[in-house]
Each structure stands twice: as C-alpha cells, then as structure tokens.
Coordinates of C-alpha atoms (C1' of nucleotides) in Angstrom, one line a residue:
Chain A
M1 CA 95.0 133.8 126.4
S2 CA 95.1 133.7 130.2
N3 CA 92.5 134.1 132.9
I4 CA 89.8 132.0 131.4
A5 CA 86.5 131.9 133.2
S6 CA 85.8 129.0 135.6
I7 CA 89.3 127.8 136.2
P8 CA 88.9 124.5 137.8
S9 CA 90.6 123.6 141.1
L10 CA 93.1 121.0 140.1
L11 CA 94.0 120.9 143.7
N12 CA 93.6 117.4 144.9
V13 CA 94.6 114.8 142.4
P14 CA 92.1 112.0 142.5
D15 CA 95.0 109.5 142.3
R16 CA 92.8 106.4 142.9
C17 CA 90.5 105.7 140.0
S18 CA 87.7 104.9 142.3
D19 CA 87.6 108.5 143.5
C20 CA 87.8 109.9 139.9
P21 CA 85.2 112.5 139.0
I22 CA 84.8 111.0 135.5
R23 CA 84.7 107.4 136.6
N24 CA 81.2 106.9 135.3
R25 CA 81.5 108.4 131.9
A26 CA 85.1 108.0 130.7
V27 CA 86.6 105.2 128.6
C28 CA 87.1 103.2 131.8
S29 CA 83.5 103.4 132.9
Y30 CA 82.7 99.8 132.0
S31 CA 85.8 98.4 133.6
T32 CA 85.5 96.0 136.5
P33 CA 87.3 96.7 139.8
N34 CA 90.0 94.3 138.7
E35 CA 90.4 95.9 135.3
L36 CA 90.5 99.3 136.9
A37 CA 93.3 98.2 139.2
E38 CA 95.3 97.3 136.1
L39 CA 94.6 100.7 134.5
D40 CA 95.4 102.4 137.8
K41 CA 98.9 101.0 137.7
I42 CA 99.9 102.5 134.3
K43 CA 97.9 105.7 134.3
F44 CA 99.5 109.1 135.0
Y45 CA 98.3 112.6 135.3
R46 CA 99.5 115.7 133.5
D47 CA 98.3 119.3 133.6
F48 CA 98.2 121.8 130.7
D49 CA 97.9 125.6 130.9
P50 CA 95.4 127.5 128.7
G51 CA 96.8 127.8 125.2
Q52 CA 99.2 125.0 125.6
E53 CA 99.5 122.5 122.8
I54 CA 98.7 119.0 123.9
V55 CA 99.2 117.3 120.5
G56 CA 100.6 118.9 117.3
E57 CA 99.1 118.1 114.0
G58 CA 100.7 115.1 112.4
E59 CA 102.9 114.6 115.5
M60 CA 103.6 111.1 116.8
T61 CA 101.7 110.9 120.0
Q62 CA 103.3 108.9 122.7
S63 CA 100.4 109.1 125.1
L64 CA 96.6 109.4 125.0
G65 CA 93.8 109.4 127.5
S66 CA 90.9 111.1 129.1
I67 CA 90.2 114.7 130.1
V68 CA 89.6 114.8 133.8
E69 CA 89.1 118.6 134.1
G70 CA 89.0 121.4 131.6
V71 CA 88.2 121.9 127.9
V72 CA 90.3 120.9 124.9
A73 CA 89.9 122.1 121.3
L74 CA 90.9 120.1 118.2
H75 CA 91.9 122.2 115.1
K76 CA 92.7 121.7 111.6
V77 CA 94.8 124.5 110.0
M78 CA 95.5 125.3 106.3
E79 CA 98.9 126.6 105.2
D80 CA 97.5 130.1 104.6
G81 CA 96.4 130.3 108.2
R82 CA 92.7 129.5 107.9
R83 CA 91.7 127.5 111.0
Q84 CA 88.7 125.3 111.7
M85 CA 87.9 123.8 115.0
V86 CA 86.9 120.2 114.4
G87 CA 86.2 119.1 118.0
L88 CA 85.6 120.5 121.4
L89 CA 86.3 118.0 124.3
F90 CA 85.1 118.2 127.8
P91 CA 85.8 116.1 131.0
S92 CA 85.4 112.4 130.4
D93 CA 86.1 112.8 126.6
F94 CA 88.9 110.7 125.2
L95 CA 91.8 112.4 123.4
G96 CA 94.2 110.7 121.1
R97 CA 94.1 108.2 118.3
P98 CA 94.7 104.6 119.4
L99 CA 95.8 102.2 116.7
R100 CA 97.2 105.0 114.6
P101 CA 100.6 106.6 115.0
S102 CA 99.7 110.3 114.6
A103 CA 96.7 112.6 114.7
P104 CA 95.5 114.6 111.7
Y105 CA 94.7 117.6 113.9
D106 CA 96.2 119.5 116.8
A107 CA 94.8 119.6 120.3
V108 CA 95.1 122.7 122.5
A109 CA 94.1 123.3 126.1
I110 CA 91.4 126.0 126.2
T111 CA 91.2 126.2 130.0
Q112 CA 93.5 124.8 132.6
V113 CA 93.4 121.0 131.8
R114 CA 94.2 117.8 133.7
M115 CA 94.6 114.7 131.6
C116 CA 94.6 111.1 132.8
L117 CA 97.1 109.6 130.4
F118 CA 98.5 106.2 129.3
H119 CA 101.5 105.4 127.2
R120 CA 100.3 104.4 123.7
S121 CA 101.7 100.9 123.7
Q122 CA 100.5 100.1 127.2
F123 CA 97.0 101.4 126.4
E124 CA 96.8 99.4 123.3
E125 CA 97.8 96.3 125.1
M126 CA 95.0 97.0 127.6
L127 CA 92.6 97.5 124.8
S128 CA 93.4 94.0 123.6
Q129 CA 93.1 92.5 127.0
Q130 CA 90.0 94.2 128.4
Q131 CA 87.0 94.0 126.2
T132 CA 85.1 96.4 128.3
L133 CA 87.7 99.1 127.5
E134 CA 87.5 98.5 123.8
R135 CA 83.7 98.4 123.9
R136 CA 83.4 101.7 125.7
L137 CA 85.9 103.3 123.4
L138 CA 83.9 102.1 120.4
E139 CA 80.8 103.6 121.9
M140 CA 82.5 106.9 122.5
M141 CA 83.8 107.1 119.0
L142 CA 80.4 106.4 117.6
D143 CA 79.0 109.2 119.6
E144 CA 81.8 111.5 118.5
L145 CA 81.1 110.6 114.9
D146 CA 77.4 111.5 115.3
A147 CA 78.4 114.8 116.9
A148 CA 80.8 115.5 114.0
R149 CA 78.0 114.9 111.5
E150 CA 75.7 117.2 113.4
W151 CA 78.4 119.8 113.1
M152 CA 78.8 119.2 109.4
L153 CA 75.1 120.2 109.0
L154 CA 75.8 123.4 110.9
L155 CA 78.9 124.2 108.9
G156 CA 77.4 123.4 105.6
R157 CA 73.9 124.9 105.9
K158 CA 73.3 127.1 108.9
T159 CA 73.3 130.8 109.0
A160 CA 75.5 132.7 111.5
R161 CA 72.6 133.3 113.8
E162 CA 71.6 129.6 113.7
R163 CA 75.2 128.7 114.4
L164 CA 75.6 130.8 117.5
A165 CA 72.2 129.6 118.8
S166 CA 73.2 126.0 118.3
F167 CA 76.5 126.6 120.1
L168 CA 74.7 128.2 123.1
M169 CA 72.2 125.4 123.2
I170 CA 75.0 122.8 123.4
L171 CA 76.5 124.7 126.3
A172 CA 73.1 125.1 127.9
R173 CA 72.4 121.4 127.7
R174 CA 75.8 120.6 129.2
A175 CA 75.3 123.1 132.0
A176 CA 71.9 121.7 132.9
A177 CA 73.2 118.2 132.8
M178 CA 76.2 119.1 135.1
E179 CA 73.9 120.8 137.6
Q180 CA 71.4 118.0 137.4
K181 CA 68.5 120.2 136.7
A182 CA 66.0 120.7 133.9
M183 CA 66.6 123.2 131.2
S184 CA 64.6 126.4 131.8
D185 CA 64.7 130.2 131.4
G186 CA 67.4 131.8 133.6
L187 CA 69.9 129.0 133.0
T188 CA 73.3 130.6 133.4
F189 CA 76.7 129.2 132.3
A190 CA 80.3 130.2 131.6
L191 CA 81.6 130.5 128.1
P192 CA 84.9 128.5 128.1
L193 CA 85.9 130.0 124.7
T194 CA 87.1 133.4 123.6
R195 CA 85.2 135.1 120.7
E196 CA 88.0 134.0 118.5
A197 CA 87.7 130.4 119.5
I198 CA 83.9 130.5 119.0
A199 CA 84.5 131.9 115.5
E200 CA 86.8 129.0 114.7
Y201 CA 84.3 126.5 116.0
L202 CA 81.4 128.0 114.1
G203 CA 83.2 128.6 110.8
I204 CA 82.5 132.3 110.8
T205 CA 84.6 135.4 111.7
I206 CA 85.0 136.9 115.1
E207 CA 83.1 140.1 114.0
T208 CA 80.1 138.0 112.9
V209 CA 80.1 136.2 116.3
S210 CA 80.1 139.5 118.1
R211 CA 77.3 140.9 116.0
Q212 CA 75.2 137.8 116.6
F213 CA 75.8 138.0 120.3
S214 CA 74.7 141.6 120.3
S215 CA 71.6 140.8 118.2
L216 CA 70.5 138.0 120.6
R217 CA 71.1 140.3 123.5
K218 CA 69.1 143.2 122.1
E219 CA 66.2 140.8 121.4
G220 CA 66.2 139.8 125.1
I221 CA 66.9 136.1 124.3
I222 CA 70.1 136.1 126.2
A223 CA 71.9 138.4 128.6
L224 CA 75.7 138.7 129.1
D225 CA 76.4 139.1 132.8
N226 CA 80.0 139.6 131.7
L227 CA 81.9 138.7 128.6
R228 CA 82.2 135.1 129.6
T229 CA 78.9 134.5 131.3
V230 CA 75.7 133.9 129.4
R231 CA 72.2 133.9 130.9
V232 CA 69.5 132.4 128.7
L233 CA 66.3 134.5 129.2
R234 CA 64.2 132.8 126.6
L235 CA 65.3 129.2 126.1
A236 CA 62.5 128.1 123.8
E237 CA 63.2 131.0 121.5
L238 CA 66.9 130.2 121.4
Y239 CA 66.0 126.7 120.5
E240 CA 63.7 127.8 117.8
I241 CA 66.5 129.8 116.2
T242 CA 68.8 126.8 115.9
H243 CA 66.2 125.1 113.5
D244 CA 67.5 121.8 115.0
D245 CA 65.4 118.8 114.5
P246 CA 63.7 117.8 117.8
A247 CA 64.3 114.2 116.9
D248 CA 68.0 114.7 117.4
F249 CA 67.6 115.3 121.1
G250 CA 65.2 112.6 122.2
D251 CA 61.7 113.9 123.1
G252 CA 60.8 117.3 124.1
A253 CA 63.8 119.2 122.7
L254 CA 64.5 121.0 125.9
N255 CA 65.1 118.0 128.1
S256 CA 68.5 117.7 129.6
A257 CA 70.0 115.0 127.4
Chain B
M1 CA 67.3 109.9 89.7
S2 CA 67.7 106.8 87.4
N3 CA 70.4 105.7 85.0
I4 CA 73.4 106.6 87.2
A5 CA 76.8 106.1 85.6
S6 CA 78.7 102.9 86.2
I7 CA 76.0 100.5 87.3
P8 CA 77.7 97.6 88.8
S9 CA 76.9 94.1 87.7
L10 CA 75.2 92.7 90.8
L11 CA 74.9 89.5 88.9
N12 CA 76.6 86.7 90.8
V13 CA 76.0 87.0 94.5
P14 CA 79.3 86.1 96.2
D15 CA 77.4 84.0 98.7
R16 CA 80.4 82.5 100.4
C17 CA 82.4 85.1 102.4
S18 CA 85.7 83.7 101.2
D19 CA 84.8 84.9 97.6
C20 CA 83.6 88.3 98.8
P21 CA 85.1 91.3 96.9
I22 CA 85.3 93.3 100.1
R23 CA 86.8 90.5 102.2
N24 CA 90.1 92.3 102.8
R25 CA 88.7 95.7 103.8
A26 CA 85.3 95.3 105.4
V27 CA 84.4 95.0 109.1
C28 CA 85.1 91.2 108.8
S29 CA 88.6 91.6 107.4
Y30 CA 90.3 90.6 110.6
S31 CA 88.0 87.6 111.2
T32 CA 89.5 84.1 111.3
P33 CA 88.1 81.4 109.0
N34 CA 86.1 80.0 112.0
E35 CA 84.7 83.4 112.9
L36 CA 83.9 84.1 109.2
A37 CA 81.9 80.9 109.1
E38 CA 79.8 82.2 112.0
L39 CA 79.1 85.4 110.2
D40 CA 78.4 83.5 107.0
K41 CA 75.5 81.8 108.7
I42 CA 73.7 84.9 109.8
K43 CA 74.5 87.3 107.0
F44 CA 72.0 88.1 104.1
Y45 CA 72.2 90.2 101.0
R46 CA 69.9 92.9 100.0
D47 CA 69.9 95.2 96.9
F48 CA 68.7 98.8 96.7
D49 CA 67.9 100.8 93.6
P50 CA 69.3 104.3 93.1
G51 CA 67.4 106.8 95.1
Q52 CA 66.0 104.2 97.4
E53 CA 66.1 104.9 101.1
I54 CA 68.1 102.4 103.1
V55 CA 67.7 104.0 106.6
G56 CA 65.3 106.9 107.5
E57 CA 66.5 109.5 109.9
G58 CA 65.6 108.6 113.4
E59 CA 64.2 105.3 112.3
M60 CA 64.8 102.1 114.3
T61 CA 67.2 100.1 112.3
Q62 CA 66.7 96.4 112.4
S63 CA 69.7 95.6 110.4
L64 CA 73.2 96.9 109.6
G65 CA 76.2 95.8 107.6
S66 CA 78.7 96.4 104.8
I67 CA 78.4 97.9 101.4
V68 CA 79.4 95.2 98.9
E69 CA 78.8 97.2 95.7
G70 CA 77.6 100.8 95.0
V71 CA 77.6 104.1 96.7
V72 CA 75.5 105.3 99.7
A73 CA 75.0 108.9 100.9
L74 CA 74.2 109.9 104.5
H75 CA 72.2 113.1 104.9
K76 CA 70.9 115.3 107.6
V77 CA 67.9 117.4 106.7
M78 CA 66.4 120.5 108.3
E79 CA 62.7 121.0 108.6
D80 CA 62.8 123.8 106.0
G81 CA 64.4 121.4 103.5
R82 CA 68.0 122.4 103.7
R83 CA 70.1 119.3 103.2
Q84 CA 73.7 118.5 104.0
M85 CA 75.4 115.3 103.0
V86 CA 77.4 114.1 106.1
G87 CA 78.9 110.9 104.7
L88 CA 79.6 109.2 101.4
L89 CA 80.1 105.4 101.7
F90 CA 81.8 103.1 99.2
P91 CA 82.2 99.3 99.0
S92 CA 83.6 97.8 102.3
D93 CA 82.3 100.8 104.3
F94 CA 80.1 99.9 107.2
L95 CA 76.5 101.3 107.4
G96 CA 74.5 101.5 110.6
R97 CA 74.9 102.3 114.2
P98 CA 75.6 99.3 116.4
L99 CA 74.9 99.7 120.1
R100 CA 72.4 102.5 119.4
P101 CA 68.8 102.0 118.4
S102 CA 68.4 104.6 115.7
A103 CA 70.6 106.6 113.4
P104 CA 70.6 110.5 113.4
Y105 CA 70.8 110.7 109.6
D106 CA 69.2 109.0 106.6
A107 CA 71.0 106.8 104.2
V108 CA 70.1 106.7 100.5
A109 CA 71.4 104.5 97.7
I110 CA 73.1 106.7 95.1
T111 CA 73.8 104.0 92.6
Q112 CA 72.6 100.4 92.5
V113 CA 73.7 99.0 95.9
R114 CA 74.2 95.6 97.3
M115 CA 74.5 95.4 101.1
C116 CA 75.7 92.5 103.2
L117 CA 73.5 92.7 106.3
F118 CA 73.0 91.3 109.7
H119 CA 70.1 91.6 112.1
R120 CA 71.1 94.1 114.8
S121 CA 70.8 91.7 117.7
Q122 CA 72.7 89.0 116.0
F123 CA 75.4 91.4 115.0
E124 CA 75.8 92.8 118.4
E125 CA 76.1 89.3 119.9
M126 CA 78.9 88.6 117.4
L127 CA 80.6 91.9 118.4
S128 CA 80.7 90.7 121.9
Q129 CA 82.0 87.2 121.0
Q130 CA 84.5 88.1 118.3
Q131 CA 87.1 90.6 119.4
T132 CA 88.5 90.8 115.9
L133 CA 85.1 92.1 114.7
E134 CA 84.9 94.7 117.4
R135 CA 88.5 95.8 116.8
R136 CA 88.0 96.3 113.1
L137 CA 84.8 98.2 113.6
L138 CA 86.6 100.5 116.1
E139 CA 89.4 101.1 113.5
M140 CA 86.9 101.9 110.8
M141 CA 85.0 104.3 113.0
L142 CA 88.2 106.1 113.9
D143 CA 89.0 106.5 110.2
E144 CA 85.5 107.8 109.5
L145 CA 85.8 110.3 112.3
D146 CA 89.0 111.6 110.8
A147 CA 87.3 111.8 107.4
A148 CA 84.4 113.7 109.0
R149 CA 86.9 116.2 110.6
E150 CA 88.6 116.7 107.3
W151 CA 85.2 117.5 105.8
M152 CA 84.5 120.0 108.6
L153 CA 87.5 121.9 107.5
L154 CA 86.2 121.9 104.0
L155 CA 82.7 123.0 105.0
G156 CA 83.9 125.6 107.5
R157 CA 86.7 127.3 105.6
K158 CA 87.1 126.3 102.0
T159 CA 85.9 128.3 98.9
A160 CA 83.6 126.7 96.4
R161 CA 86.6 126.2 94.0
E162 CA 88.6 124.5 96.7
R163 CA 85.7 122.3 97.7
L164 CA 85.1 121.0 94.2
A165 CA 88.8 120.4 93.7
S166 CA 89.0 118.5 97.0
F167 CA 86.0 116.4 96.0
L168 CA 87.6 115.5 92.7
M169 CA 90.9 114.7 94.4
I170 CA 89.1 112.2 96.6
L171 CA 87.5 110.5 93.7
A172 CA 90.8 110.5 91.8
R173 CA 92.6 108.9 94.7
R174 CA 89.9 106.2 94.9
A175 CA 90.0 105.6 91.2
A176 CA 93.8 105.2 91.2
A177 CA 93.6 102.9 94.2
M178 CA 90.9 100.7 92.6
E179 CA 92.9 100.4 89.4
Q180 CA 96.0 99.8 91.3
K181 CA 98.0 102.4 89.5
A182 CA 99.8 105.6 90.4
M183 CA 98.0 109.0 90.2
S184 CA 99.0 110.9 87.1
D185 CA 97.6 113.2 84.4
G186 CA 95.0 111.6 82.2
L187 CA 93.4 109.7 85.1
T188 CA 89.7 109.2 84.3
F189 CA 86.8 108.3 86.6
A190 CA 83.1 108.3 86.7
L191 CA 81.2 110.7 88.9
P192 CA 78.8 108.6 91.0
L193 CA 76.8 111.7 92.1
T194 CA 74.5 114.1 90.3
R195 CA 75.3 117.8 90.5
E196 CA 72.6 118.1 93.1
A197 CA 74.2 115.5 95.3
I198 CA 77.6 117.0 94.8
A199 CA 76.2 120.4 96.0
E200 CA 74.7 118.7 99.1
Y201 CA 78.0 117.1 99.8
L202 CA 80.0 120.3 99.4
G203 CA 77.7 122.6 101.2
I204 CA 77.1 124.9 98.2
T205 CA 74.3 125.2 95.6
I206 CA 74.0 123.3 92.4
E207 CA 74.6 126.4 90.3
T208 CA 77.9 127.1 92.1
V209 CA 79.0 123.5 91.5
S210 CA 78.2 123.9 87.8
R211 CA 80.1 127.1 87.6
Q212 CA 83.2 125.6 89.3
F213 CA 83.1 122.7 86.9
S214 CA 83.0 125.1 84.0
S215 CA 85.8 127.1 85.4
L216 CA 88.1 124.1 85.9
R217 CA 87.2 122.9 82.4
K218 CA 88.0 126.2 80.7
E219 CA 91.3 126.4 82.5
G220 CA 92.3 123.0 81.1
I221 CA 92.6 121.3 84.5
I222 CA 89.9 118.8 83.9
A223 CA 87.9 117.6 80.9
L224 CA 84.3 116.3 81.0
D225 CA 84.1 113.4 78.6
N226 CA 80.4 113.4 79.4
L227 CA 78.4 114.8 82.3
R228 CA 79.4 111.9 84.5
T229 CA 83.0 111.2 83.4
V230 CA 85.9 113.3 84.5
R231 CA 89.3 113.3 83.1
V232 CA 92.0 115.0 85.1
L233 CA 94.4 116.8 82.7
R234 CA 96.6 118.6 85.2
L235 CA 96.6 116.6 88.5
A236 CA 99.2 118.7 90.2
E237 CA 97.3 121.9 89.6
L238 CA 94.1 120.3 90.8
Y239 CA 95.8 119.3 94.0
E240 CA 97.2 122.9 94.4
I241 CA 93.7 124.3 94.2
T242 CA 92.5 122.2 97.2
H243 CA 95.1 123.8 99.5
D244 CA 95.1 120.6 101.3
D245 CA 98.0 119.9 103.7
P246 CA 100.4 117.4 102.2
A247 CA 100.8 115.9 105.6
D248 CA 97.3 114.6 105.5
F249 CA 98.0 112.2 102.8
G250 CA 101.3 110.5 103.7
D251 CA 104.2 111.7 101.7
G252 CA 104.1 113.1 98.2
A253 CA 100.5 114.3 98.2
L254 CA 99.8 112.6 94.9
N255 CA 100.5 109.0 95.9
S256 CA 97.7 106.6 95.8
A257 CA 96.8 106.3 99.4
Chain C
dC1 C1' 59.6 115.1 67.3
dG2 C1' 58.7 117.1 71.5
dC3 C1' 58.8 116.3 76.5
dC4 C1' 61.2 115.8 80.8
dT5 C1' 65.0 116.1 83.7
dG6 C1' 69.6 117.5 84.6
dT7 C1' 72.8 121.0 83.7
dT8 C1' 74.7 125.4 82.3
dT9 C1' 74.8 130.3 82.0
dG10 C1' 73.3 135.0 83.1
dA11 C1' 71.7 138.9 86.2
dT12 C1' 70.9 140.4 90.6
dC13 C1' 70.8 140.2 95.6
dT14 C1' 72.5 139.5 100.2
dA15 C1' 74.8 137.4 104.2
dC16 C1' 79.0 137.5 105.7
dC17 C1' 83.8 139.0 105.2
dT18 C1' 87.3 142.6 105.4
dC19 C1' 89.2 146.6 107.0
dA20 C1' 89.1 150.1 110.4
dA21 C1' 87.8 152.7 114.3
dC22 C1' 86.2 152.6 118.8
dT23 C1' 85.0 150.8 123.7
dG24 C1' 85.8 149.0 128.0
dC25 C1' 88.2 146.1 131.0
dT26 C1' 92.5 144.8 133.6
dG27 C1' 96.7 145.3 135.2
dT28 C1' 100.9 148.2 136.0
dG29 C1' 103.7 151.8 137.2
dG30 C1' 104.3 156.6 138.5
Chain D
dC1 C1' 94.8 156.6 143.1
dC2 C1' 95.0 158.0 138.7
dA3 C1' 97.1 157.4 133.9
dC4 C1' 97.6 154.7 130.3
dA5 C1' 99.0 150.6 127.8
dG6 C1' 97.4 146.4 126.0
dC7 C1' 94.1 143.4 124.6
dA8 C1' 89.4 141.3 123.9
dG9 C1' 85.3 142.6 122.2
dT10 C1' 82.0 145.7 119.7
dT11 C1' 80.4 148.6 116.0
dG12 C1' 80.5 150.7 111.5
dA13 C1' 81.1 151.0 106.3
dG14 C1' 82.0 148.9 102.2
dG15 C1' 83.2 144.9 99.2
dT16 C1' 82.5 140.1 97.5
dA17 C1' 81.7 135.1 97.1
dG18 C1' 78.1 132.6 96.6
dA19 C1' 72.8 132.4 96.8
dT20 C1' 68.7 133.2 94.4
dC21 C1' 65.8 133.8 90.5
dA22 C1' 65.3 133.1 85.7
dA23 C1' 66.1 131.5 81.3
dA24 C1' 68.5 128.7 77.8
dC25 C1' 70.4 124.3 76.7
dA26 C1' 71.3 119.1 76.1
dG27 C1' 70.6 114.5 76.2
dG28 C1' 67.6 110.4 76.7
dC29 C1' 63.0 108.4 75.9
dG30 C1' 58.2 107.6 74.7

DNA sequence: CGCCTGTTTGATCTACCTCAACTGCTGTGG
DNA sequence: CCACAGCAGTTGAGGTAGATCAAACAGGCG
C-alpha cells in the first residue's frame, strides 16, 4: 500500500488561500476576497498517508473540507467483506457531509493527501453566512450526483471491458484537462489506483481487471509503460469501447471537458 | 404501460401552498409564509400520464419542481438499448437540474403524476433570493447522493436475491412511514413498478426478477396478493437477505425511518 | 371468446468469479 | 552483488449466477 505513483510534493503549504492551487474550483471558488479572509481564519491543513482512513463509515465527523492534493476513495462495505467504491475524489473535490452528523461510507487516502479542513460547526456557520459558499457547494453536489448516476449505469449494465475503458477515459480526460491540452493518441497518465482498488471501483474482481488490461494492451489500444503508467495509443477506439453516449460529454466526445 | 396500481386521485388541486400534501418535506418546507407566497405566485401544476416522458435525456429543461403525487423514474440509456434506472422519485422529491441547462438522464412518469413546477429562470431567481430554499435543496441533494451511493453498492456487489430483497425493504419502509405505523409482519404495499421497470432499477433482467419473486414466495417470506401487491410475511428474514448494514438505517434496522 | 400484454417457468449459454499457480519487481540482508 | 522473500499483478482452468432464447400462462378488454 505504499509507494504509489506520482506522489505529490506536499512541500510548501499554500497557507494563504489566495495562493491555493484549488482556489478556482473548490467550494470556496465563488467566495469574495472578504469571505475568503473569513475562511482563511478558520481553515487548517492536515495530511494523510496512503491507506490512511480519513473518515470511518458511520463515524461522527468533526471536520470536513476540500482535497488540496492527492486522491481519496469512498467505500461502502458489507459485513461479509464485499466492498464497493462509491466515489473517487480528486483535488478541489469536497469531502464530508455538511448538515448531517455522520457519513454513510468511509473515506481512505489512496495517495499522499493534503486536506484543507474546517470544524463542522464553524463550516456550517459560514454556510449560513456566505451564500456564495452554499451556492458553490450545491453546484458541486449536483455534479457529484450526476457522476454517481453515470456510475450506476456502468455498474448496472456495462461489461468488464466497457467498465475498464470507461475508467481509463475518465482518467484520460482528467489528465488532458490538467495539462491543458486536447485529448489525442499518445496521451499518458499515471494510474493512482492499485488493481485491487480499480476492481472495487468497477464492481468486478482483480483478475478480471487484469485480464481486461491485458486484452486492451494486446490489441494495441493502450500500452503500459509500467504497472502504474498508461499510454493511450488509440483514443478513439478506447472511447468506442465505452459505449458512452456522446451527449454526456458535450460535443465531440473527445474534447477535454 | 397503462392501468398501474394505486392511481392517485388527482382530483382537487391543492392550489394554495398551505394546503399542499408535500408542504412539510418538499424543497419549500423551510420557506416562511412570506417566501411561500412568492413561490405560490410563480408555481404551476402539470399532470403526466403513466409512461409519459417528463424530461428527455440531454433535453433543455424549461421547468423543474416537486412531485406532488405519483412516482417518477430516471433512466440512462445506451445506444444499443441497454437501460439502467438511476433514480426513483416519490412525492416531495425534487425533479430537475437547477443551475445546469440540461439533464443527463430522462425522467418518465411511472404512475399518474402531478408536478408542482417553476420556470427555470424564475426558480433560479428565487434560489438566490431565498436562502431557505437553497438550503433545503442542498439537503435534499445530499440525501439523494447518499441514496445513489447506497444503490451503487447494490449494483456493484449484491446478488439478484439481495437486490430484490433490498428493493422490497425500501418500499416496505416507505409504506410503513406513509401509514405512520411500525414495520411488522403482514405489512402490505403496492408495487408501483412493472417487472420490467424493477429489472431496470435492479440492474438485472425481467426473468431474474420474476424468478426471485417466485423464490421468496415459495419460501413464505412474501406473498403476492396480486401481481402488484406485496404482503411481507417474514420481515426480519427479508431484511436478513438484503445483507444491509444496520448502521445505515439508524438503530434497529426495522424501524420506520 | 380470443387477443394482447405482462409474467412465469424451463433449458441452455456465457461472462465473470473462484481457486490456484506463476511472474516479475523491489527491497533486504548475507 | 547475488539470493530470496514478499507482494502486486498476470495467466490458466473450471464452476456458477444470471443472461438469453423460447414457450407456456394469466388476466383484462374489445
């Protein structure tokens, strides 16, 4: 569970919100300079190691906030050990359930993670005082709900091959967006998840994940530079395999969202 | 697609919000009398027949609002015809995506439905003016997100038998809550969905749904008074079959939520 | 009464799971 | 600098839950 690809720096704490790398996308992105100053006073940073639990299922959560760096997975677990990942959160995503005492899932750091946190009570007070904060949170939750429904289609109806292709397309879109360039053949990105975590996300077994990777590789659609680095050789074909509806991604299907 | 069980009356339009049957649970439930008067001015009712499309996938939605009576299903559809239900909405639930022009799913009336609607632009203006409205909408979306994640666990990891039991438990909880009585053996409720719709909801085929119904019936766990009426004979066993985590439903697992 | 639609039941097929062995990397210690 | 332990990932062989295809059945309605 250690030594995950692309460990972020975590060296210089931003400390002032105005320097924050997620300033434009996080829950605070609509906040005015004055509002931001208020948030600045009550926020605090905390780091988590890969594999470390951030929130336990059903646990009372005293704090909540944004992911500044790293990747966090949300899981639901059945008593007999079956696990399903129900969310995968990246920098700027919001973690925690405001207005509700406990979360019905657990959250685990997948990579090294830095969170920008608030105490629940203080955050909720801010929510009531700053309408920009509440508005942005509402928007983010609406987007997460859409993503969850997209995932329900995958879990309910897609084949293993379609599931892996869909997962890789999501990472490819993210990578292209991060690097500010268009999606095209040759696009390369790091897999933040182990095969086991991918299996939990896709609702299949680790062996099936592995077989589907091998299959895509043998067909020349992707290459694995190493276990944790994917190069997409034929992006259009990968997209075809997902059977995703082009309407779901604006026009053109291959645009960076 | 006609003649669905338990067709609601739809006779007397409430017309004034204060008489509205969903007044205490809908998006307007936090609104003050003054705020409610504002909403009253711009709201309008519209009825939909069973099977009628309320919103098409990707369609620009001009209006959005609350379900007053009836049941609405949200679907995602793949080009090859595979369908997955991604939401099932009951009276007081909110339908539509504020702050976003189009919905990434389609919404279909399952029973006779009455909606309390607003024009998008007017509703969004109200959202900005009335913080109670925005707060309640945020809470409802957080709850829907939790429900969606619960469903992801079902779709990713549960067996057909577990899926049907989970579905029946949800309806049983709803029925008990509606009738204001505790959950117990003998509880009877109408199935608002055809076998086909149940299959789309549970991510399995219609034949598998039917087989699981037969299996539960033969074991004496449920009885089917007719095709659309379920009587739960052994509630505790039905709950055992779901393998749901008791923590997810407050204490006691069988309490009416 | 016979048609239409929704549902049940049966027989077979298959994608994925399960169990098990193998590979290859990485780090550690002689 | 090699040996080898430990672990993540891959590959193989066989089993199974649920899909698919097909036929019988039941209730409502003209």
